PDB file of C-alpha atoms in Angstrom:
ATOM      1  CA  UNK U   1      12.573  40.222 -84.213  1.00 52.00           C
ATOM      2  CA  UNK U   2      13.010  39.703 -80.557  1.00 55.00           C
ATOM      3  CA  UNK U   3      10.392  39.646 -78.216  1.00 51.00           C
ATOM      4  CA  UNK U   4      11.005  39.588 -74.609  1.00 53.00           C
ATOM      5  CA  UNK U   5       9.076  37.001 -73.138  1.00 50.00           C
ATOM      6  CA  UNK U   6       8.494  38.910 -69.595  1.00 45.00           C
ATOM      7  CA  UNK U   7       6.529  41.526 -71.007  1.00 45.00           C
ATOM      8  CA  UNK U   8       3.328  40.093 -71.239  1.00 41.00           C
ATOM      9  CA  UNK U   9       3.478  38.640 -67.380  1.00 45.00           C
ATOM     10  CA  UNK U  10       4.761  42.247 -66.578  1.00 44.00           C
ATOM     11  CA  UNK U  11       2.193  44.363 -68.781  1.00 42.00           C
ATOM     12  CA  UNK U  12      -0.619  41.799 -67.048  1.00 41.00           C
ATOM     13  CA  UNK U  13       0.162  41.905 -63.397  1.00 43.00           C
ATOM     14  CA  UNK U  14       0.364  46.403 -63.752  1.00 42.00           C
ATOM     15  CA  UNK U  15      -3.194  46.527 -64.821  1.00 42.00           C
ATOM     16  CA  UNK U  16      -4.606  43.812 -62.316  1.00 42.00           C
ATOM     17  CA  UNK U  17      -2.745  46.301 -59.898  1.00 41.00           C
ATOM     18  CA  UNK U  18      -4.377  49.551 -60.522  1.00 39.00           C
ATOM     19  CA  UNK U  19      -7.808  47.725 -61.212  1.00 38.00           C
ATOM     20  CA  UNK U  20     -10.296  49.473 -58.780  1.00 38.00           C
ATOM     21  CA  UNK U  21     -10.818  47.234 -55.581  1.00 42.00           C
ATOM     22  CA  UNK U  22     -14.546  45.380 -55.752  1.00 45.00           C
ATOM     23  CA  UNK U  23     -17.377  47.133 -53.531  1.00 50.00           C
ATOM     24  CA  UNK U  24     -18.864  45.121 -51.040  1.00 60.00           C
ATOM     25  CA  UNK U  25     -22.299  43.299 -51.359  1.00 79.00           C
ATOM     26  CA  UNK U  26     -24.568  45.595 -49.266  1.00 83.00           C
ATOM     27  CA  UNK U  27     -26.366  43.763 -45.961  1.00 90.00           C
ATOM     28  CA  UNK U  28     -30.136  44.421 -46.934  1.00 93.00           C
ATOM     29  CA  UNK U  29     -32.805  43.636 -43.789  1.00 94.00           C
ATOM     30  CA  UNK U  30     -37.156  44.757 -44.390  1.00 96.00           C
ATOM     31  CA  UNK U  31     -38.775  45.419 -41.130  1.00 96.00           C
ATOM     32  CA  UNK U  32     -42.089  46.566 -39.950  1.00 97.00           C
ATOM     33  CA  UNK U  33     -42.028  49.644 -38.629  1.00 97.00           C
ATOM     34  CA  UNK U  34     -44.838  51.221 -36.535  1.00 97.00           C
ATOM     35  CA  UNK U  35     -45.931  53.703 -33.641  1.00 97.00           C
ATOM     36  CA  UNK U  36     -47.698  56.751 -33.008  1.00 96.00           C
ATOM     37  CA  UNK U  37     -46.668  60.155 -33.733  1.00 95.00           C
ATOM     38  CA  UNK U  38     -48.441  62.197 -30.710  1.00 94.00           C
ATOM     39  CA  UNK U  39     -49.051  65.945 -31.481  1.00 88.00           C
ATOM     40  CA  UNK U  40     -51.045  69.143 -32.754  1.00 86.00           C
ATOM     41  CA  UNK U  41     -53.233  68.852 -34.568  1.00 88.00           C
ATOM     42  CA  UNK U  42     -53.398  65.445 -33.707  1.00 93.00           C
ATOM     43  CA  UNK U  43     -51.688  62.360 -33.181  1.00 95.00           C
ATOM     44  CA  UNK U  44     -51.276  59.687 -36.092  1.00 96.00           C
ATOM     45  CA  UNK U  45     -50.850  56.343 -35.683  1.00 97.00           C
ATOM     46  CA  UNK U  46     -48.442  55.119 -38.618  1.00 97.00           C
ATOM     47  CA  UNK U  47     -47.976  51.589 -40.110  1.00 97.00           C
ATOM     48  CA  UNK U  48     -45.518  49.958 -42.997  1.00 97.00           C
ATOM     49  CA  UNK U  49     -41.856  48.830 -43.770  1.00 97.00           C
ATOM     50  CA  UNK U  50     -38.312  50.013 -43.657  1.00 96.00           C
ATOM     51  CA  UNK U  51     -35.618  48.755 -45.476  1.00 96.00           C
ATOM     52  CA  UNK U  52     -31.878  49.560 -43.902  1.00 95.00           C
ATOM     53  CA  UNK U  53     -28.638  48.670 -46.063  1.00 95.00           C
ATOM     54  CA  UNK U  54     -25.317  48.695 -44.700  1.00 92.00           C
ATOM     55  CA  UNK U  55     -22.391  48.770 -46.860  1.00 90.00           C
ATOM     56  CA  UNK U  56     -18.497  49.659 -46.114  1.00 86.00           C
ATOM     57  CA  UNK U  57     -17.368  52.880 -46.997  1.00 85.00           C
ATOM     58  CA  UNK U  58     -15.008  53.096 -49.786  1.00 81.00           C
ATOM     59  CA  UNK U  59     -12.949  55.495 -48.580  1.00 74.00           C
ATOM     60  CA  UNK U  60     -12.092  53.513 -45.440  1.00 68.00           C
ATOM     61  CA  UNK U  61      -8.116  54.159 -44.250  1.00 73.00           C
ATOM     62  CA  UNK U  62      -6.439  50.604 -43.903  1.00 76.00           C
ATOM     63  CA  UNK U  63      -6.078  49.907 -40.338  1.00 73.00           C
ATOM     64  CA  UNK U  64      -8.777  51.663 -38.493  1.00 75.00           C
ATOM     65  CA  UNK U  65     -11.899  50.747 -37.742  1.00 75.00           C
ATOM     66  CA  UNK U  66     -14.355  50.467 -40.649  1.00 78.00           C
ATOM     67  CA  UNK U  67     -17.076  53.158 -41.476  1.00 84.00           C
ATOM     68  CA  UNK U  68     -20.050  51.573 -43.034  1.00 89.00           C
ATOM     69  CA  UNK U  69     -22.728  52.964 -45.376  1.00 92.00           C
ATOM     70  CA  UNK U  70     -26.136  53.100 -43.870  1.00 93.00           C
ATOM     71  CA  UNK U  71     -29.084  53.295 -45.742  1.00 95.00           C
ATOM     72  CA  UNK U  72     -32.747  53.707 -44.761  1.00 95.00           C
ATOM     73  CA  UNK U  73     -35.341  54.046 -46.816  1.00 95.00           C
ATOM     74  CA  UNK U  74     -39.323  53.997 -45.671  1.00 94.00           C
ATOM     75  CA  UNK U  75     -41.880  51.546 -47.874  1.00 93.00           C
ATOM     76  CA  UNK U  76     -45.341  52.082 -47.737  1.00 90.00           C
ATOM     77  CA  UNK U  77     -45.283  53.966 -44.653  1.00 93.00           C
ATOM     78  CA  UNK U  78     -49.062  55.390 -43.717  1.00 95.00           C
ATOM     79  CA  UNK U  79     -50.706  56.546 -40.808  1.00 96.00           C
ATOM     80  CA  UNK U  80     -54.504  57.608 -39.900  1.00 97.00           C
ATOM     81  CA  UNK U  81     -55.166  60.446 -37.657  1.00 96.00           C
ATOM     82  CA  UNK U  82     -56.987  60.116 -34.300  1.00 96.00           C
ATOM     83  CA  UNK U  83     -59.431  62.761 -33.859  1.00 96.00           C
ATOM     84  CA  UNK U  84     -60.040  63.135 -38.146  1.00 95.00           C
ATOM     85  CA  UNK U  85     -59.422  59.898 -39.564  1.00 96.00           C
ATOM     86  CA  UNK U  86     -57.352  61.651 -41.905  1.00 95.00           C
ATOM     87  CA  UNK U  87     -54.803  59.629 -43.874  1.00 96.00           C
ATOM     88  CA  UNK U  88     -51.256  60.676 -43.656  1.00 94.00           C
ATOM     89  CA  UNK U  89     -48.239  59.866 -45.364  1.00 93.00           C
ATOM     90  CA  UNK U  90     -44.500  59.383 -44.326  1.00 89.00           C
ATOM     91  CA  UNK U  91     -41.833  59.041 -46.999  1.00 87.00           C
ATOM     92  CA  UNK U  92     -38.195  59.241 -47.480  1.00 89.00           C
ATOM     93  CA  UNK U  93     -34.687  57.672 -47.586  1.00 93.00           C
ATOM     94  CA  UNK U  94     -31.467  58.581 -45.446  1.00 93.00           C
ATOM     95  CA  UNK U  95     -27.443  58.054 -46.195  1.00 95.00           C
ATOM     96  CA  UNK U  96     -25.419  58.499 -43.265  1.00 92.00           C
ATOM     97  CA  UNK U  97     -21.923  56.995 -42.240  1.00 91.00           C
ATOM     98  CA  UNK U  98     -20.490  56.156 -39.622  1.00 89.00           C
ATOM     99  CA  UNK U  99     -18.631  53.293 -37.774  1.00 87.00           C
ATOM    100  CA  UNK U 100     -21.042  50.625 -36.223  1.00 84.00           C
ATOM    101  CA  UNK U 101     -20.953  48.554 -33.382  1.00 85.00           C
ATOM    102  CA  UNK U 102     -22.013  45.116 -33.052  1.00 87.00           C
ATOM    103  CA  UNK U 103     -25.209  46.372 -31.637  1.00 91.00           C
ATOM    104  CA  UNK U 104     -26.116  49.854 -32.534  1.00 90.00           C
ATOM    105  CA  UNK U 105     -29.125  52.581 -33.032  1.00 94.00           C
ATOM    106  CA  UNK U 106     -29.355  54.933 -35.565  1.00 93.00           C
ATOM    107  CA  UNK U 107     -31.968  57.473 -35.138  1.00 94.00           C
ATOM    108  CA  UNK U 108     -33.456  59.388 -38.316  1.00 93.00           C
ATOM    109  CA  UNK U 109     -35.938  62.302 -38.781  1.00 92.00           C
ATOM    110  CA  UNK U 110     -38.797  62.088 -41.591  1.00 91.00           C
ATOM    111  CA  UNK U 111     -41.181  64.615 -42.643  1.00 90.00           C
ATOM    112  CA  UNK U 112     -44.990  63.903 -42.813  1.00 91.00           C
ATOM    113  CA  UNK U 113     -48.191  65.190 -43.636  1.00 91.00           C
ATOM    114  CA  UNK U 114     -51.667  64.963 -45.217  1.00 92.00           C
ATOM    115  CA  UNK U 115     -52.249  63.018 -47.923  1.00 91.00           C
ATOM    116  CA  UNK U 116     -52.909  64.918 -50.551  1.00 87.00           C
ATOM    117  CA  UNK U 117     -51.826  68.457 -49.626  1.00 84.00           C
ATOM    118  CA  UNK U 118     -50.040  70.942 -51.190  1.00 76.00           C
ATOM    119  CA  UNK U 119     -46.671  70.478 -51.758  1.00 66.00           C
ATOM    120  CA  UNK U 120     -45.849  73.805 -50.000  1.00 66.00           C
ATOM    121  CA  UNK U 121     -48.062  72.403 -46.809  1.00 72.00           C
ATOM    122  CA  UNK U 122     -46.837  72.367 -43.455  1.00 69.00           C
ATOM    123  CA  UNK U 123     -45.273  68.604 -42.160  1.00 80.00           C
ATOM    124  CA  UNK U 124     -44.954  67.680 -39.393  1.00 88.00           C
ATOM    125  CA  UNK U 125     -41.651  65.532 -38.350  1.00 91.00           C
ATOM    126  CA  UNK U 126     -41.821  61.646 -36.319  1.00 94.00           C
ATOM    127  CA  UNK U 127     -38.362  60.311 -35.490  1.00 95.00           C
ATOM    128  CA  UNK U 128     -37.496  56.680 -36.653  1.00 95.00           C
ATOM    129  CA  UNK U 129     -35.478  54.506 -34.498  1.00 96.00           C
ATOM    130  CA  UNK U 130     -33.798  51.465 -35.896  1.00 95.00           C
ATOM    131  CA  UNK U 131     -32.015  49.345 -33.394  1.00 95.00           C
ATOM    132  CA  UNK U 132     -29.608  46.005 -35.115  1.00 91.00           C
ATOM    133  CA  UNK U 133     -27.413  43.574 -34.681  1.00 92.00           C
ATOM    134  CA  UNK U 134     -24.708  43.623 -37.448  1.00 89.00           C
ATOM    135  CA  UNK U 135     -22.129  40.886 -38.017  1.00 89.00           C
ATOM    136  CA  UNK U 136     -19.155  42.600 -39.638  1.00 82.00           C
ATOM    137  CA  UNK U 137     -17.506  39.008 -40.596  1.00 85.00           C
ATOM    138  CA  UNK U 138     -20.250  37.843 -42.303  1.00 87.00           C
ATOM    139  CA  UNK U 139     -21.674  41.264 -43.323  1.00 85.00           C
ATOM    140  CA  UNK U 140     -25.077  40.398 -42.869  1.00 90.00           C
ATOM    141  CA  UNK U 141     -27.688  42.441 -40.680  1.00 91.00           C
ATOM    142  CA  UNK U 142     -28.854  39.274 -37.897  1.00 93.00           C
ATOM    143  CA  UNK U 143     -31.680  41.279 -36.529  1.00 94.00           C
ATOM    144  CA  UNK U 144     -33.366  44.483 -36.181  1.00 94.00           C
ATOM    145  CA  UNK U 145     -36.540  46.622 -34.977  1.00 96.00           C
ATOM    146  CA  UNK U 146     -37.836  50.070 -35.879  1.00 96.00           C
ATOM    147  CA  UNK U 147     -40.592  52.416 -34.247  1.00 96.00           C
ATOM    148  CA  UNK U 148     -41.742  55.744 -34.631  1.00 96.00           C
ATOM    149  CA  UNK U 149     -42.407  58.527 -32.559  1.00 95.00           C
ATOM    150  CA  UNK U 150     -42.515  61.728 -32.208  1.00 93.00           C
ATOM    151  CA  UNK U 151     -39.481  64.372 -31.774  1.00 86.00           C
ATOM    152  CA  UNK U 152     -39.382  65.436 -28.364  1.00 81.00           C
ATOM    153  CA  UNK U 153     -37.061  68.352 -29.079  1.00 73.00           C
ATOM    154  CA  UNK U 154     -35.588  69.795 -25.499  1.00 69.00           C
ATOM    155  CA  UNK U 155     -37.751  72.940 -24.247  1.00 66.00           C
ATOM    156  CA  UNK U 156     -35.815  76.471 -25.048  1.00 67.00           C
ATOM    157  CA  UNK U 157     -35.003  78.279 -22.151  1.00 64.00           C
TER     158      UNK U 157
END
């Protein structure tokens, strides 16, 4: 029986082909994120961590500018009202892509309220604002900052 010997080489290099293409390592940063949330029924002065991920996109066309995966989740995030003493909590995680410049901002709304209510309660909302440095070569985050405030949404007319 004859075998050709270019099969094997052949059979090898059309499945190393159609293997699916490795994901990046995601760029992990923790930073400390604080600020006060000023509002009714009172304002709340919050306290704790945020960790922000950026991976690239897998559906990325070749050519064109990359869109990254960014990630932000909130760690331990707490805050104590002014007037009360309350405790209040602020929780959450957000996905959102988008291309990112060498310097960028990415601005994210999380719910909060007091600790312990009902889980049909009313929150209130604080706006997170994470401002980084990301080195695309290298994909690593160099630096980065967070606060938290309060949404100033325009006035209706």
């Amino acid at each position: 029986m004859k075998t050709a010997h270019w099969l094997l080489p052949a059979v090898l290099s059309l499945s190393l082909g159609f293997a699916p293409a490795a994901h990046a390592q995601a760029a992990s940063k923790t930073v400390p994120i604080a600020g006060i949330v000023s509002g009714q029924p009172e304002s709340v002065v919050f306290g704790g961590a945020a960790r922000i991920e950026v991976t690239e996109a897998v559906d990325n066309v070749s050519g064109s500018p990359p869109r990254m995966v960014v990630s932000i989740t909130l760690l331990g995030m707490s805050g104590r009202g002014s007037s009360t003493g309350a405790t209040y909590v602020l929780s959450g995680q957000t996905t959102l892509t988008r291309r990112l410049h060498a310097n960028d901002v990415v601005e994210v709304t999380f719910p909060f309220s007091v600790l312990g209510s009902a889980a049909v309660a009313v929150t209130q909302t604080a706006v997170a604002s994470f401002s980084f440095s990301y080195d695309a070569t290298s994909n690593k985050i160099v630096s980065a900052n967070a606060s938290i405030a309060a949404l100033n949404l325009p006035a209706a007319n």
